[in-house]
Short mmCIF file of C-alpha atoms in Angstrom, two decimals:
data_model
loop_
_atom_site.label_atom_id
_atom_site.label_comp_id
_atom_site.label_asym_id
_atom_site.label_seq_id
_atom_site.Cartn_x
_atom_site.Cartn_y
_atom_site.Cartn_z
CA MET A 47 10.65 13.53 29.02
CA ILE A 48 11.28 15.90 26.14
CA VAL A 49 8.34 16.43 23.81
CA ALA A 50 8.97 17.70 20.29
CA LEU A 51 5.90 19.89 20.05
CA PRO A 52 5.11 19.83 16.28
CA PHE A 53 5.10 16.04 16.21
CA ALA A 54 2.84 15.88 19.27
CA ALA A 55 0.44 18.37 17.63
CA ALA A 56 0.39 16.33 14.41
CA GLY A 57 -0.25 13.16 16.41
CA LEU A 58 -3.17 14.83 18.21
CA ALA A 59 -4.62 15.97 14.87
CA MET A 60 -4.29 12.38 13.65
CA LEU A 61 -6.31 11.18 16.64
CA GLY A 62 -9.03 13.64 15.59
CA PHE A 63 -9.07 12.13 12.08
CA ILE A 64 -9.37 8.67 13.62
CA LEU A 65 -12.48 9.88 15.47
CA VAL A 66 -13.94 11.11 12.16
CA CYS A 67 -13.28 7.68 10.63
CA MET A 68 -15.01 6.05 13.60
CA VAL A 69 -18.21 7.81 12.55
CA ARG A 70 -18.12 5.77 9.35
CA LEU A 71 -17.18 2.69 11.35
CA SER A 72 -20.35 3.02 13.41
CA ILE A 73 -22.88 4.19 10.76
CA GLY A 74 -21.55 2.31 7.70
CA PRO A 75 -24.53 0.62 6.06
CA THR A 76 -22.72 -2.56 4.99
CA ALA A 77 -19.98 -4.69 6.49
CA ALA A 78 -17.65 -3.67 3.63
CA ASP A 79 -18.00 0.01 4.62
CA ARG A 80 -16.99 -0.85 8.16
CA ALA A 81 -14.03 -2.87 6.92
CA VAL A 82 -12.85 0.08 4.80
CA ALA A 83 -13.16 2.41 7.79
CA LEU A 84 -11.17 -0.05 9.91
CA ASP A 85 -8.44 -0.26 7.24
CA THR A 86 -8.20 3.54 7.14
CA ILE A 87 -8.01 3.69 10.94
CA ASN A 88 -5.20 1.13 10.90
CA THR A 89 -3.15 3.28 8.52
CA LEU A 90 -3.76 6.36 10.62
CA VAL A 91 -2.79 4.49 13.80
CA VAL A 92 0.54 3.49 12.25
CA ALA A 93 1.23 7.12 11.30
CA THR A 94 0.17 8.29 14.77
CA MET A 95 2.47 5.81 16.48
CA VAL A 96 5.44 6.94 14.38
CA LEU A 97 4.67 10.61 15.07
CA LEU A 98 4.27 10.04 18.82
CA GLY A 99 7.47 8.00 18.84
CA ALA A 100 9.27 11.05 17.45
CA ALA A 101 7.43 13.37 19.86
CA PHE A 102 8.42 11.44 22.97
CA GLY A 103 11.77 10.20 21.65
CA LEU A 104 10.67 6.58 22.08
CA VAL A 105 12.00 4.32 19.31
CA VAL A 106 10.05 1.41 20.86
CA LEU A 107 6.80 2.99 19.62
CA MET A 108 8.12 2.76 16.07
CA ASP A 109 8.85 -0.95 16.47
CA VAL A 110 5.28 -1.37 17.65
CA ALA A 111 4.11 0.60 14.60
CA LEU A 112 6.00 -1.74 12.24
CA VAL A 113 4.49 -4.85 13.80
CA TYR A 114 1.06 -3.21 13.89
CA ALA A 115 1.28 -2.36 10.18
CA LEU A 116 2.03 -5.98 9.24
CA LEU A 117 -0.59 -7.51 11.55
CA SER A 118 -3.32 -5.08 10.51
CA TYR A 119 -2.58 -5.92 6.87
CA VAL A 120 -3.10 -9.61 7.60
CA GLY A 121 -6.29 -8.74 9.48
CA THR A 122 -7.59 -6.73 6.51
CA LEU A 123 -6.90 -9.63 4.16
CA TYR A 124 -8.83 -12.01 6.44
CA ILE A 125 -11.81 -9.64 6.65
CA ALA A 126 -11.78 -9.32 2.85
CA ARG A 127 -11.70 -13.10 2.49
CA TYR A 128 -14.63 -13.32 4.91
CA LEU A 129 -16.63 -10.77 2.87
CA GLU A 130 -15.88 -12.81 -0.22
CA ARG A 131 -17.24 -16.17 0.83
CA GLY A 132 -18.11 -16.31 4.51
CA LEU A 133 -16.27 -18.13 7.27
CA SER A 134 -14.64 -21.05 5.49
CA MET B 993 20.51 -27.83 -6.06
CA ARG B 994 17.73 -25.45 -6.97
CA ARG B 995 16.24 -25.90 -3.49
CA VAL B 996 19.51 -24.93 -1.87
CA ALA B 997 19.88 -21.88 -4.09
CA GLU B 998 16.35 -20.73 -3.26
CA TRP B 999 16.93 -21.28 0.43
CA ALA B 1000 20.28 -19.47 0.47
CA THR B 1001 18.95 -16.48 -1.49
CA THR B 1002 15.92 -16.06 0.76
CA ALA B 1003 18.05 -16.37 3.88
CA THR B 1004 20.51 -13.77 2.57
CA LEU B 1005 17.70 -11.35 1.76
CA ALA B 1006 16.15 -11.87 5.21
CA PHE B 1007 19.53 -11.21 6.80
CA VAL B 1008 19.93 -7.98 4.82
CA VAL B 1009 16.49 -6.84 6.00
CA PHE B 1010 17.51 -7.68 9.56
CA LEU B 1011 20.72 -5.69 9.17
CA VAL B 1012 18.71 -2.66 8.03
CA LEU B 1013 16.24 -3.07 10.89
CA ALA B 1014 18.91 -3.46 13.56
CA SER B 1015 21.31 -0.78 12.34
CA PHE B 1016 22.50 1.87 14.85
CA THR B 1017 21.46 -0.29 17.82
CA GLY B 1018 24.88 -1.70 18.75
CA ARG B 1019 26.81 -0.47 21.76
CA TRP B 1020 30.06 -0.34 19.81
CA GLY B 1021 30.04 0.04 16.08
CA VAL B 1022 26.78 -0.11 14.17
CA TRP B 1023 25.68 -3.65 15.06
CA ALA B 1024 26.14 -5.69 18.23
CA PRO B 1025 27.68 -9.20 17.77
CA ASP B 1026 25.05 -11.17 19.70
CA GLU B 1027 22.29 -9.48 17.72
CA LEU B 1028 24.05 -10.45 14.50
CA LEU B 1029 24.11 -14.08 15.68
CA ALA B 1030 20.40 -14.05 16.52
CA GLY B 1031 19.60 -12.37 13.21
CA GLY B 1032 21.57 -15.00 11.29
CA VAL B 1033 19.71 -17.87 12.97
CA ILE B 1034 16.33 -16.22 12.31
CA ALA B 1035 17.28 -15.52 8.68
CA LEU B 1036 18.15 -19.20 8.17
CA LEU B 1037 14.78 -20.22 9.61
CA VAL B 1038 12.95 -17.69 7.40
CA GLY B 1039 14.76 -19.04 4.34
CA LEU B 1040 13.79 -22.58 5.32
CA ALA B 1041 10.14 -21.59 5.73
CA THR B 1042 9.57 -19.35 2.70
CA GLY B 1043 12.28 -20.25 0.18
CA ARG B 1044 10.06 -22.73 -1.64
CA PHE B 1045 7.45 -20.24 -2.88
CA ALA B 1046 9.32 -16.94 -2.91
CA TRP B 1047 10.94 -17.47 -6.31
CA SER B 1048 8.32 -19.23 -8.37
CA ARG B 1049 7.48 -18.10 -11.91
CA GLY B 1050 10.27 -15.78 -12.94
CA GLY B 1051 11.06 -14.36 -9.53
CA TRP B 1052 14.80 -14.67 -10.09
CA ARG B 1053 14.74 -11.79 -12.53
CA LEU B 1054 13.77 -9.42 -9.70
CA LEU B 1055 17.29 -9.77 -8.29
CA GLU B 1056 18.90 -7.86 -11.15
CA PRO B 1057 20.22 -4.56 -9.82
CA GLN B 1058 19.14 -2.40 -12.77
CA ARG B 1059 15.52 -3.27 -11.97
CA TRP B 1060 15.96 -1.91 -8.44
CA LEU B 1061 17.52 1.27 -9.82
CA LEU B 1062 14.66 1.64 -12.27
CA PHE B 1063 12.21 1.04 -9.41
CA LEU B 1064 13.75 3.90 -7.41
CA VAL B 1065 13.60 6.20 -10.43
CA TYR B 1066 9.96 5.20 -10.95
CA LEU B 1067 9.15 5.78 -7.27
CA VAL B 1068 10.41 9.35 -7.03
CA GLY B 1069 9.53 10.31 -10.59
CA PRO B 1070 6.28 9.38 -12.36
CA PHE B 1071 4.76 7.55 -9.39
CA LEU B 1072 5.06 10.40 -6.90
CA TYR B 1073 3.73 12.85 -9.47
CA ALA B 1074 0.76 10.61 -10.30
CA MET B 1075 0.05 10.09 -6.61
CA ALA B 1076 0.01 13.83 -5.90
CA ARG B 1077 -2.31 14.33 -8.86
CA ALA B 1078 -4.54 11.50 -7.56
CA ASN B 1079 -4.87 13.21 -4.19
CA LEU B 1080 -5.75 16.57 -5.70
CA ASP B 1081 -8.27 14.75 -7.89
CA VAL B 1082 -9.87 13.16 -4.82
CA ALA B 1083 -9.94 16.57 -3.11
CA TRP B 1084 -11.72 18.07 -6.12
CA ARG B 1085 -14.28 15.27 -6.16
CA VAL B 1086 -14.87 15.53 -2.41
CA ILE B 1087 -15.64 19.23 -2.78
CA THR B 1088 -17.77 19.07 -5.93
CA GLY B 1089 -19.23 15.58 -5.46
CA ARG B 1090 -19.02 15.04 -9.22
CA ILE B 1091 -18.52 11.33 -9.96
CA ASN B 1092 -19.32 9.12 -12.93
CA PRO B 1093 -18.18 5.67 -11.80
CA GLY B 1094 -18.07 2.29 -13.44
CA ILE B 1095 -16.04 -0.91 -13.63
CA VAL B 1096 -14.17 -1.25 -16.91
CA ARG B 1097 -12.11 -4.08 -18.33
CA PHE B 1098 -8.81 -3.88 -20.18
CA ASN B 1099 -5.79 -6.03 -20.87
CA PRO B 1100 -2.34 -4.53 -20.25
CA GLY B 1101 -0.59 -7.60 -21.63
CA LEU B 1102 1.43 -8.54 -18.54
CA ARG B 1103 2.29 -12.20 -17.97
CA THR B 1104 4.03 -12.66 -14.63
CA ASP B 1105 2.50 -12.44 -11.16
CA PHE B 1106 4.99 -9.80 -10.05
CA GLY B 1107 4.22 -7.56 -13.00
CA ARG B 1108 0.49 -7.83 -12.42
CA THR B 1109 0.80 -7.12 -8.70
CA PHE B 1110 3.02 -4.15 -9.42
CA LEU B 1111 0.60 -2.70 -11.96
CA ALA B 1112 -2.44 -3.35 -9.73
CA ASN B 1113 -0.83 -1.52 -6.81
CA SER B 1114 0.23 1.36 -9.05
CA ILE B 1115 -3.28 1.64 -10.47
CA THR B 1116 -4.82 1.73 -7.01
CA LEU B 1117 -2.64 4.65 -5.94
CA THR B 1118 -2.93 6.74 -9.11
CA PRO B 1119 -5.71 9.10 -10.26
CA GLY B 1120 -9.27 7.90 -10.30
CA THR B 1121 -8.72 4.16 -10.59
CA LEU B 1122 -8.95 1.17 -8.25
CA THR B 1123 -8.22 -2.45 -9.16
CA VAL B 1124 -11.19 -4.63 -8.23
CA ASP B 1125 -10.27 -7.96 -9.79
CA VAL B 1126 -7.65 -9.58 -12.01
CA ASP B 1127 -8.36 -12.57 -14.20
CA GLU B 1128 -5.34 -14.79 -13.59
CA GLY B 1129 -5.88 -16.79 -16.75
CA SER B 1130 -6.12 -14.08 -19.40
CA GLY B 1131 -4.51 -11.21 -17.45
CA ASP B 1132 -7.56 -8.94 -17.77
CA PHE B 1133 -7.81 -6.14 -15.23
CA PHE B 1134 -11.20 -5.04 -13.85
CA VAL B 1135 -10.78 -1.46 -12.70
CA HIS B 1136 -13.24 0.74 -10.86
CA TRP B 1137 -12.88 4.05 -12.67
CA ILE B 1138 -14.32 7.08 -10.90
CA ASN B 1139 -14.82 9.08 -14.09
CA VAL B 1140 -15.64 6.76 -17.00
CA LYS B 1141 -14.83 8.47 -20.28
CA ASP B 1142 -15.00 5.35 -22.44
CA PRO B 1143 -16.80 2.08 -21.58
CA LEU B 1144 -14.34 0.04 -23.64
CA PRO B 1145 -10.99 1.70 -22.91
CA THR B 1146 -7.50 0.73 -23.89
CA ALA B 1147 -4.85 0.21 -21.21
CA ASP B 1148 -3.36 3.53 -22.20
CA ALA B 1149 -6.57 5.48 -21.52
CA VAL B 1150 -6.91 4.11 -17.96
CA CYS B 1151 -3.41 4.10 -16.57
CA GLY B 1152 -1.14 5.92 -19.01
CA PRO B 1153 2.49 4.75 -19.10
CA PHE B 1154 2.32 2.40 -16.09
CA PRO B 1155 2.07 -0.94 -17.96
CA GLU B 1156 5.31 -0.08 -19.74
CA TRP B 1157 7.03 0.67 -16.42
CA ALA B 1158 5.65 -2.54 -14.91
CA ARG B 1159 7.01 -4.52 -17.85
CA ARG B 1160 10.44 -2.98 -17.53
CA ILE B 1161 10.68 -3.30 -13.73
CA ALA B 1162 8.96 -6.55 -12.86
CA GLU B 1163 8.88 -8.75 -15.95
CA MET C 923 15.66 21.50 8.07
CA ASN C 924 12.93 22.70 10.42
CA GLY C 925 11.03 24.25 7.54
CA LEU C 926 11.13 20.92 5.67
CA ILE C 927 9.81 19.06 8.73
CA TYR C 928 6.97 21.54 9.21
CA ALA C 929 6.06 21.39 5.53
CA PHE C 930 5.97 17.57 5.55
CA LEU C 931 3.88 17.51 8.73
CA ALA C 932 1.41 20.04 7.30
CA ILE C 933 1.06 18.13 3.99
CA GLY C 934 0.63 14.86 5.86
CA ALA C 935 -2.02 16.21 8.22
CA ALA C 936 -3.90 17.91 5.37
CA PHE C 937 -4.11 14.79 3.21
CA ASN C 938 -4.97 12.52 6.14
CA ALA C 939 -7.83 14.90 6.95
CA LEU C 940 -8.89 14.73 3.31
CA GLY C 941 -8.91 10.92 3.52
CA ALA C 942 -11.14 10.98 6.61
CA VAL C 943 -13.53 13.47 4.98
CA ALA C 944 -13.63 11.39 1.77
CA LEU C 945 -14.53 8.34 3.85
CA ILE C 946 -17.53 10.21 5.25
CA ARG C 947 -18.64 12.01 2.12
CA PHE C 948 -18.43 9.56 -0.80
CA PRO C 949 -21.59 7.58 -1.64
CA ASP C 950 -20.53 3.93 -1.91
CA VAL C 951 -17.87 1.41 -0.89
CA TYR C 952 -15.69 1.68 -3.99
CA THR C 953 -15.46 5.46 -4.03
CA ARG C 954 -14.77 5.37 -0.29
CA ILE C 955 -11.91 2.95 -0.87
CA HIS C 956 -10.62 5.34 -3.54
CA GLY C 957 -10.54 8.34 -1.26
CA ALA C 958 -9.45 6.62 1.91
CA THR C 959 -6.60 4.59 0.41
CA LYS C 960 -5.07 7.28 -1.78
CA CYS C 961 -5.26 10.10 0.72
CA THR C 962 -4.22 8.22 3.86
CA THR C 963 -1.33 6.52 2.08
CA PHE C 964 -0.05 9.83 0.72
CA GLY C 965 -0.61 11.66 4.02
CA SER C 966 0.98 8.95 6.14
CA ILE C 967 3.98 8.80 3.83
CA PHE C 968 4.59 12.52 4.32
CA SER C 969 4.02 12.34 8.10
CA ILE C 970 6.53 9.49 8.33
CA LEU C 971 8.98 11.31 6.04
CA ALA C 972 8.88 14.23 8.50
CA VAL C 973 9.93 11.84 11.28
CA ALA C 974 12.69 10.40 9.06
CA VAL C 975 14.06 13.89 8.33
CA TYR C 976 13.89 14.67 12.05
CA GLY C 977 15.85 11.50 12.83
CA ILE C 978 18.51 12.30 10.22
CA ALA C 979 18.79 15.87 11.52
CA GLN C 980 19.20 14.61 15.07
CA GLY C 981 21.97 12.23 14.04
CA GLY C 982 23.74 9.76 16.29
CA GLY C 983 22.46 6.35 17.34
CA ALA C 984 18.94 7.36 18.41
CA GLY C 985 18.30 9.56 15.39
CA GLY C 986 19.65 6.94 12.99
CA THR C 987 17.45 4.22 14.50
CA MET C 988 14.46 6.54 14.25
CA ALA C 989 15.11 7.31 10.59
CA VAL C 990 15.61 3.64 9.66
CA ARG C 991 12.43 2.54 11.44
CA ALA C 992 10.48 5.39 9.85
CA PHE C 993 11.67 4.40 6.36
CA LEU C 994 10.73 0.77 6.99
CA ALA C 995 7.25 1.79 8.20
CA LEU C 996 6.89 3.92 5.05
CA LEU C 997 7.88 0.99 2.84
CA PHE C 998 5.42 -1.36 4.54
CA LEU C 999 2.58 1.12 4.19
CA LEU C 1000 3.38 1.72 0.52
CA LEU C 1001 3.41 -2.02 -0.21
CA THR C 1002 0.54 -3.26 1.95
CA ASN C 1003 -2.06 -0.47 1.72
CA PRO C 1004 -3.04 -0.81 -1.96
CA THR C 1005 -3.02 -4.61 -1.70
CA GLY C 1006 -5.35 -4.53 1.30
CA SER C 1007 -7.74 -2.10 -0.35
CA HIS C 1008 -7.75 -4.20 -3.52
CA ALA C 1009 -8.69 -7.24 -1.42
CA LEU C 1010 -11.48 -5.27 0.24
CA ALA C 1011 -12.86 -4.06 -3.11
CA ARG C 1012 -12.81 -7.58 -4.50
CA GLY C 1013 -14.51 -8.94 -1.39
CA ALA C 1014 -17.15 -6.21 -1.56
CA HIS C 1015 -17.90 -6.96 -5.21
CA ARG C 1016 -18.11 -10.69 -4.59
CA SER C 1017 -20.45 -10.15 -1.63
CA GLY C 1018 -22.86 -8.52 -4.10
CA ILE C 1019 -22.47 -4.77 -3.51
CA LYS C 1020 -23.18 -2.85 -6.73
CA PRO C 1021 -21.23 0.30 -7.57
CA PHE C 1022 -23.32 3.40 -6.97
CA ARG C 1023 -24.81 4.93 -10.17
CA ALA C 1024 -22.40 2.93 -12.32
CA VAL C 1025 -22.52 3.65 -16.02
CA VAL C 1026 -20.84 0.33 -16.80
CA ASP C 1027 -19.96 -2.80 -14.78
CA ARG C 1028 -17.94 -5.24 -16.86
CA LEU C 1029 -17.14 -7.48 -13.90
CA GLU C 1030 -20.85 -8.03 -13.24
CA GLU C 1031 -21.35 -8.96 -16.90
CA VAL C 1032 -18.48 -11.43 -16.92
CA GLY C 1033 -19.41 -12.82 -13.50
CA HIS C 1034 -17.09 -13.99 -10.78
CA GLY C 1035 -16.98 -17.50 -12.09
CA HIS C 1036 -14.43 -16.56 -14.74
CA ARG C 1037 -11.99 -18.59 -12.75
CA GLU C 1038 -11.87 -20.78 -9.67
CA VAL C 1039 -10.61 -19.27 -6.42
CA PRO C 1040 -7.69 -21.48 -5.35
#
């Protein structure tokens, strides 16, 4: 398996940023803070998947990234609706 | 008649999106024939499911090609510049920690849903502003401004030329 | 072409890092949404553009597929990210979180009852 090194390095850096965001996900004082951290992590995961897809030459990873982007958007909207007026 | 037109337009658009998604995957040529068949069936189903509410309230006007051209110009021109400036602004505020936030209200004078969505998204990605709420009746925008210069601003003070672009592209 | 890819990757990584730092450093939900949304959208766009340029430079079926998928991912992020963060900000305000050290809060004055949620 050929690895394009710059893309793999960028993907690894992205994983580091995700860890930094997880700090906010765990300490965030309110539920809204945690939701924001989760939204940020979702964006970074999409970028990481695309970068790793280029690094390993796997186009399948990019398909997964597309579907993940759409589903995480729907998930964010549901969390926001829940923050707005509870589970109803 | 209107139903059929809505359905056909949505199905065509869905098929175009499928063509873009599946390009370069065919064994011979750009697309494979069985994939085209599957994409056509799925596009028809998508049109059947979403055609009713995709074109409500002035949505037809978004099909005009000069709006798409204008959108591309907007995307690589003023929008990219404003976005770069927004990021440098955030960097400066992260380093200095100097913020003066508040939620202000202004009315950009947009009437359609598409125009308002377009302006709200543009505002969120440009310097120092974040759309918190939109009054659907009067069209007032409630914007979280990170550096409030004026508690009763005009649309121009908050987001510069973007309402004009939104009017030209999406209304 | 290589220089362009490296530049895009560096810009993307730098702004994504800035987004993560802004998420940690800013004092309240709204400013965090500011920093996180702007910086991660911009950074991810440049990271994905690097992949698109790489795909175009590679050429052929695999490279073309890669470029097309990367552009579609870019478009989705550009359309969905601000909408999602707007929904989060609205939900946060309706759940009663006040903006930190706000000099003015017009939405609080008007109240959320200015129209019915459908």
